[in-house]
């Protein structure tokens, strides 16, 4: 997994390439936690995300809960068909804001 961070003023865009699984979800969580307090909104760009496991889904829910407590918008963008199907099958497409 590769993560690219880009700021547009106080909006953080995290582009994730590869897979979010049991091992890599910890790295992504560390990246998000390291930036907490530095952004007013978070966008995760999944254009090049190939797969997300249940560990990755748990990370997205916990991130949403953390940010919601501080009224920080959290959006997932550019989900491909494979990852979109995982979101639909798990029901996460109804829980997370996906554009």
Tab-separated table of C-alpha atoms in Angstrom:
chain	number	residue	atom	x	y	z
A	1	UNK	CA	0.000	0.000	0.000
A	2	UNK	CA	1.157	3.491	-0.827
A	3	UNK	CA	-0.349	6.669	0.649
A	4	UNK	CA	-0.039	10.127	-0.842
A	5	UNK	CA	-1.000	13.158	1.241
A	6	UNK	CA	-2.055	16.435	-0.358
A	7	UNK	CA	-3.395	19.515	1.365
A	8	UNK	CA	-5.718	22.019	-0.275
A	9	UNK	CA	-5.617	24.656	2.448
A	10	UNK	CA	-7.174	22.807	5.433
A	11	UNK	CA	-8.596	19.923	3.371
A	12	UNK	CA	-6.505	16.753	3.442
A	13	UNK	CA	-6.707	14.320	0.529
A	14	UNK	CA	-5.258	10.871	1.188
A	15	UNK	CA	-4.806	8.841	-1.987
A	16	UNK	CA	-4.435	5.141	-1.263
A	17	UNK	CA	-2.824	2.824	-3.803
A	18	UNK	CA	-2.899	-0.958	-3.512
A	19	UNK	CA	-4.639	-2.835	-0.722
A	20	UNK	CA	-5.977	-1.979	2.722
A	21	UNK	CA	-5.816	-5.195	4.728
A	22	UNK	CA	-4.954	-6.418	8.221
A	23	UNK	CA	-1.325	-5.371	7.916
A	24	UNK	CA	-1.615	-2.125	5.952
A	25	UNK	CA	-4.643	-0.754	7.827
A	26	UNK	CA	-2.355	-0.019	10.790
A	27	UNK	CA	-0.087	2.094	8.568
A	28	UNK	CA	-3.051	4.036	7.217
A	29	UNK	CA	-4.380	4.595	10.733
A	30	UNK	CA	-0.995	5.991	11.811
A	31	UNK	CA	-0.990	8.385	8.825
A	32	UNK	CA	-4.478	9.638	9.677
A	33	UNK	CA	-3.729	9.972	13.400
A	34	UNK	CA	-0.501	11.875	12.659
A	35	UNK	CA	-2.490	14.479	10.725
A	36	UNK	CA	-5.368	14.906	13.210
A	37	UNK	CA	-5.723	18.556	14.119
A	38	UNK	CA	-4.125	19.702	10.864
A	39	UNK	CA	-7.222	19.475	8.657
A	40	UNK	CA	-10.837	20.657	8.604
A	41	UNK	CA	-12.011	17.921	6.219
A	42	UNK	CA	-10.683	14.566	5.046
A	43	UNK	CA	-11.099	13.043	1.606
A	44	UNK	CA	-9.859	9.546	0.893
A	45	UNK	CA	-9.246	8.991	-2.814
A	46	UNK	CA	-9.586	5.319	-3.718
A	47	UNK	CA	-8.924	5.677	-7.470
A	48	UNK	CA	-6.061	3.172	-7.256
A	49	UNK	CA	-7.304	1.052	-4.357
A	50	UNK	CA	-7.490	-2.599	-5.456
A	51	UNK	CA	-8.945	-4.230	-2.331
A	52	UNK	CA	-10.175	-3.479	1.177
A	53	UNK	CA	-10.552	-6.128	3.895
A	54	UNK	CA	-12.722	-6.125	7.007
A	55	UNK	CA	-9.793	-4.553	8.888
A	56	UNK	CA	-9.827	-1.690	6.396
A	57	UNK	CA	-13.587	-1.307	6.759
A	58	UNK	CA	-13.214	-1.146	10.554
A	59	UNK	CA	-10.583	1.559	10.127
A	60	UNK	CA	-12.924	3.637	7.958
A	61	UNK	CA	-15.719	3.378	10.538
A	62	UNK	CA	-13.422	4.292	13.431
A	63	UNK	CA	-12.051	7.232	11.434
A	64	UNK	CA	-15.578	8.408	10.694
A	65	UNK	CA	-16.464	8.231	14.405
A	66	UNK	CA	-13.345	10.171	15.442
A	67	UNK	CA	-13.964	12.903	12.881
A	68	UNK	CA	-17.719	13.095	13.487
A	69	UNK	CA	-17.066	13.870	17.162
A	70	UNK	CA	-15.275	17.047	16.010
A	71	UNK	CA	-17.712	17.787	13.142
A	72	UNK	CA	-14.999	17.162	10.540
A	73	UNK	CA	-16.372	16.041	7.156
A	74	UNK	CA	-15.098	12.687	5.861
A	75	UNK	CA	-15.696	11.616	2.254
A	76	UNK	CA	-14.504	8.645	0.217
A	77	UNK	CA	-14.144	9.332	-3.508
A	78	UNK	CA	-13.370	7.487	-6.735
A	79	UNK	CA	-14.289	3.976	-5.625
A	80	UNK	CA	-13.840	1.371	-8.370
A	81	UNK	CA	-16.318	-1.448	-9.036
A	82	UNK	CA	-14.421	-4.059	-7.000
A	83	UNK	CA	-14.142	-1.947	-3.846
A	84	UNK	CA	-17.653	-0.580	-4.411
A	85	UNK	CA	-19.007	-4.127	-4.402
A	86	UNK	CA	-17.294	-4.769	-1.046
A	87	UNK	CA	-18.938	-1.615	0.340
A	88	UNK	CA	-22.350	-2.706	-1.001
A	89	UNK	CA	-22.075	-6.306	0.242
A	90	UNK	CA	-21.050	-5.155	3.719
A	91	UNK	CA	-23.646	-2.355	3.841
A	92	UNK	CA	-20.915	0.221	4.356
A	93	UNK	CA	-22.172	2.185	1.359
A	94	UNK	CA	-25.090	3.195	3.618
A	95	UNK	CA	-22.858	4.116	6.570
A	96	UNK	CA	-19.992	5.994	4.893
A	97	UNK	CA	-20.223	9.026	2.639
A	98	UNK	CA	-19.037	7.741	-0.745
A	99	UNK	CA	-18.990	9.963	-3.820
